[in-house]
Short mmCIF file of C-alpha atoms in Angstrom, two decimals:
data_model
loop_
_atom_site.label_atom_id
_atom_site.label_comp_id
_atom_site.label_asym_id
_atom_site.label_seq_id
_atom_site.Cartn_x
_atom_site.Cartn_y
_atom_site.Cartn_z
CA VAL K 16 26.33 41.19 -2.30
CA PHE K 17 23.32 39.04 -1.43
CA PHE K 18 22.98 35.34 -1.86
CA VAL K 19 19.65 33.65 -2.19
CA VAL K 20 19.57 30.14 -0.77
CA TRP K 21 16.63 27.92 -1.56
CA ILE K 22 15.65 25.40 1.09
CA SER K 23 13.11 22.70 0.36
CA PRO K 24 9.89 22.96 2.41
CA GLN K 25 10.55 19.61 4.10
CA ILE K 26 14.00 20.66 5.31
CA TYR K 27 12.64 24.01 6.45
CA LEU K 28 9.89 22.28 8.46
CA LYS K 29 12.38 19.92 10.09
CA MET K 30 14.60 22.86 11.05
CA ALA K 31 11.60 24.74 12.46
CA ARG K 32 10.52 21.70 14.48
CA ALA K 33 13.97 21.29 15.96
CA LYS K 34 13.91 24.91 17.13
CA ALA K 35 10.38 24.73 18.49
CA ASN K 36 10.98 21.50 20.46
CA ILE K 37 7.35 20.51 19.93
CA ARG K 38 5.84 18.01 22.35
CA LEU K 39 3.38 15.63 20.69
CA PRO K 40 0.47 13.74 22.28
CA PRO K 41 1.31 10.15 23.27
CA GLU K 42 -0.89 8.52 20.61
CA VAL K 43 1.08 10.17 17.78
CA ASN K 44 3.50 7.77 16.07
CA ARG K 45 5.05 7.09 12.67
CA ILE K 46 2.61 4.31 11.76
CA LEU K 47 -0.77 5.28 10.33
CA TYR K 48 -3.79 3.03 9.94
CA VAL K 49 -5.86 4.02 6.90
CA ARG K 50 -9.44 2.85 6.35
CA ASN K 51 -12.06 3.35 3.64
CA LEU K 52 -9.57 3.13 0.76
CA PRO K 53 -10.92 2.29 -2.70
CA TYR K 54 -10.33 -1.43 -3.31
CA LYS K 55 -8.67 -0.74 -6.66
CA ILE K 56 -6.13 1.84 -5.43
CA THR K 57 -2.58 1.04 -6.55
CA ALA K 58 0.62 1.26 -4.52
CA GLU K 59 1.82 4.10 -6.77
CA GLU K 60 -1.33 6.09 -6.10
CA MET K 61 -0.89 5.59 -2.37
CA TYR K 62 2.73 6.74 -2.54
CA ASP K 63 1.59 9.80 -4.52
CA ILE K 64 -1.06 10.70 -1.94
CA PHE K 65 0.87 9.98 1.25
CA GLY K 66 4.33 10.87 -0.08
CA LYS K 67 3.39 14.56 -0.29
CA TYR K 68 3.74 14.76 3.49
CA GLY K 69 7.17 13.20 3.91
CA ALA K 70 9.42 10.24 3.29
CA ILE K 71 7.62 6.91 3.50
CA ARG K 72 9.35 3.82 4.81
CA GLN K 73 6.62 1.33 3.93
CA ILE K 74 3.00 0.93 2.82
CA ARG K 75 1.09 -2.29 3.47
CA LYS K 76 -2.31 -2.72 1.82
CA GLY K 77 -4.85 -5.21 3.12
CA ASN K 78 -5.68 -7.87 0.54
CA ALA K 79 -7.69 -10.40 2.58
CA PRO K 80 -11.49 -10.08 2.42
CA ASP K 81 -11.66 -8.63 5.94
CA THR K 82 -8.76 -6.17 5.40
CA LYS K 83 -9.57 -4.84 1.92
CA GLY K 84 -9.79 -1.07 1.87
CA THR K 85 -7.27 -0.69 4.70
CA ALA K 86 -3.54 -0.01 4.80
CA PHE K 87 -0.67 0.76 7.12
CA VAL K 88 1.57 3.67 6.13
CA VAL K 89 4.91 3.99 7.92
CA TYR K 90 6.70 7.34 7.74
CA GLU K 91 10.38 7.96 8.42
CA ASP K 92 9.56 10.95 10.63
CA ILE K 93 6.85 11.28 13.28
CA PHE K 94 6.12 14.90 12.31
CA ASP K 95 5.49 13.86 8.71
CA ALA K 96 3.00 11.26 9.96
CA LYS K 97 1.24 13.90 12.07
CA ASN K 98 1.08 16.24 9.08
CA ALA K 99 -0.44 13.46 6.94
CA VAL K 100 -3.11 12.70 9.55
CA ASP K 101 -3.95 16.38 9.85
CA HIS K 102 -4.32 16.82 6.08
CA LEU K 103 -5.61 13.47 4.82
CA SER K 104 -8.32 12.61 7.34
CA GLY K 105 -11.52 13.07 5.34
CA PHE K 106 -9.63 13.40 2.03
CA ASN K 107 -11.73 12.23 -0.93
CA VAL K 108 -10.15 9.49 -3.05
CA ALA K 109 -12.29 8.09 -5.88
CA GLY K 110 -15.50 9.06 -4.11
CA ARG K 111 -14.45 7.64 -0.72
CA TYR K 112 -13.44 9.71 2.28
CA LEU K 113 -10.27 8.41 3.94
CA ILE K 114 -10.14 7.65 7.64
CA VAL K 115 -6.54 8.16 8.75
CA LEU K 116 -5.65 7.18 12.32
CA TYR K 117 -2.50 6.61 14.33
CA TYR K 118 -1.79 2.91 14.72
CA GLN K 119 -2.44 1.86 18.30
CA PRO K 120 -1.32 -1.74 18.79
CA HIS K 121 -2.99 -2.18 22.18
CA LYS K 122 -6.42 -1.42 20.63
CA MET K 123 -5.79 -3.85 17.76
CA GLN K 124 -4.76 -6.54 20.27
CA LYS K 125 -7.93 -5.99 22.32
CA LYS K 126 -10.07 -6.53 19.20
CA ALA K 127 -8.15 -9.73 18.36
CA ASP K 128 -8.54 -10.99 21.95
CA LEU K 129 -12.27 -10.24 21.91
CA ALA K 130 -12.75 -12.13 18.64
CA ALA K 131 -10.81 -15.12 20.01
CA LYS K 132 -12.88 -15.16 23.20
CA GLN K 133 -16.13 -14.99 21.21
CA LYS K 134 -15.01 -17.91 19.06
CA GLU K 135 -14.15 -19.89 22.21
CA ILE K 136 -17.61 -19.18 23.65
CA ASP K 137 -19.30 -20.20 20.38
CA ASP K 138 -17.27 -23.43 20.29
CA LEU K 139 -18.23 -24.26 23.87
CA LYS K 140 -21.92 -23.57 23.16
CA GLN K 141 -21.80 -25.87 20.14
CA LYS K 142 -19.96 -28.56 22.13
CA MET K 143 -22.54 -28.37 24.94
CA GLY K 144 -25.43 -28.46 22.47
CA MET K 145 -26.75 -25.04 23.41
CA ASN K 146 -28.78 -23.26 20.76
CA GLN K 147 -27.38 -19.97 19.59
CA GLN K 148 -30.01 -17.29 19.31
#
């Protein structure tokens, strides 16, 4: 007597990962930073696209003028996030090719610091009456 047991692909992958004891690069994490999204994409569409690669904890879309077309996608499992990056980078959505990156907070902080320093310099130039060229 034979029994056929069906295992979902996600469970099978998690079991295979546990056996393989895969070591991931340090930049890999559960939080993805997505750029070049269509402005009109809905939350449901994003869950449909990104949910194919694993359970999603949260999606945050940018709605300010400087963050439109971007989003953060947080997966429950780091391997699901890696799988999404591998498959969705360059994926065409409504004529736009997605840029899917791992969120790296230290790089985001450097950009914020640089912008703050530039504003401080501009303020000082204006205060001192120096012409900006």
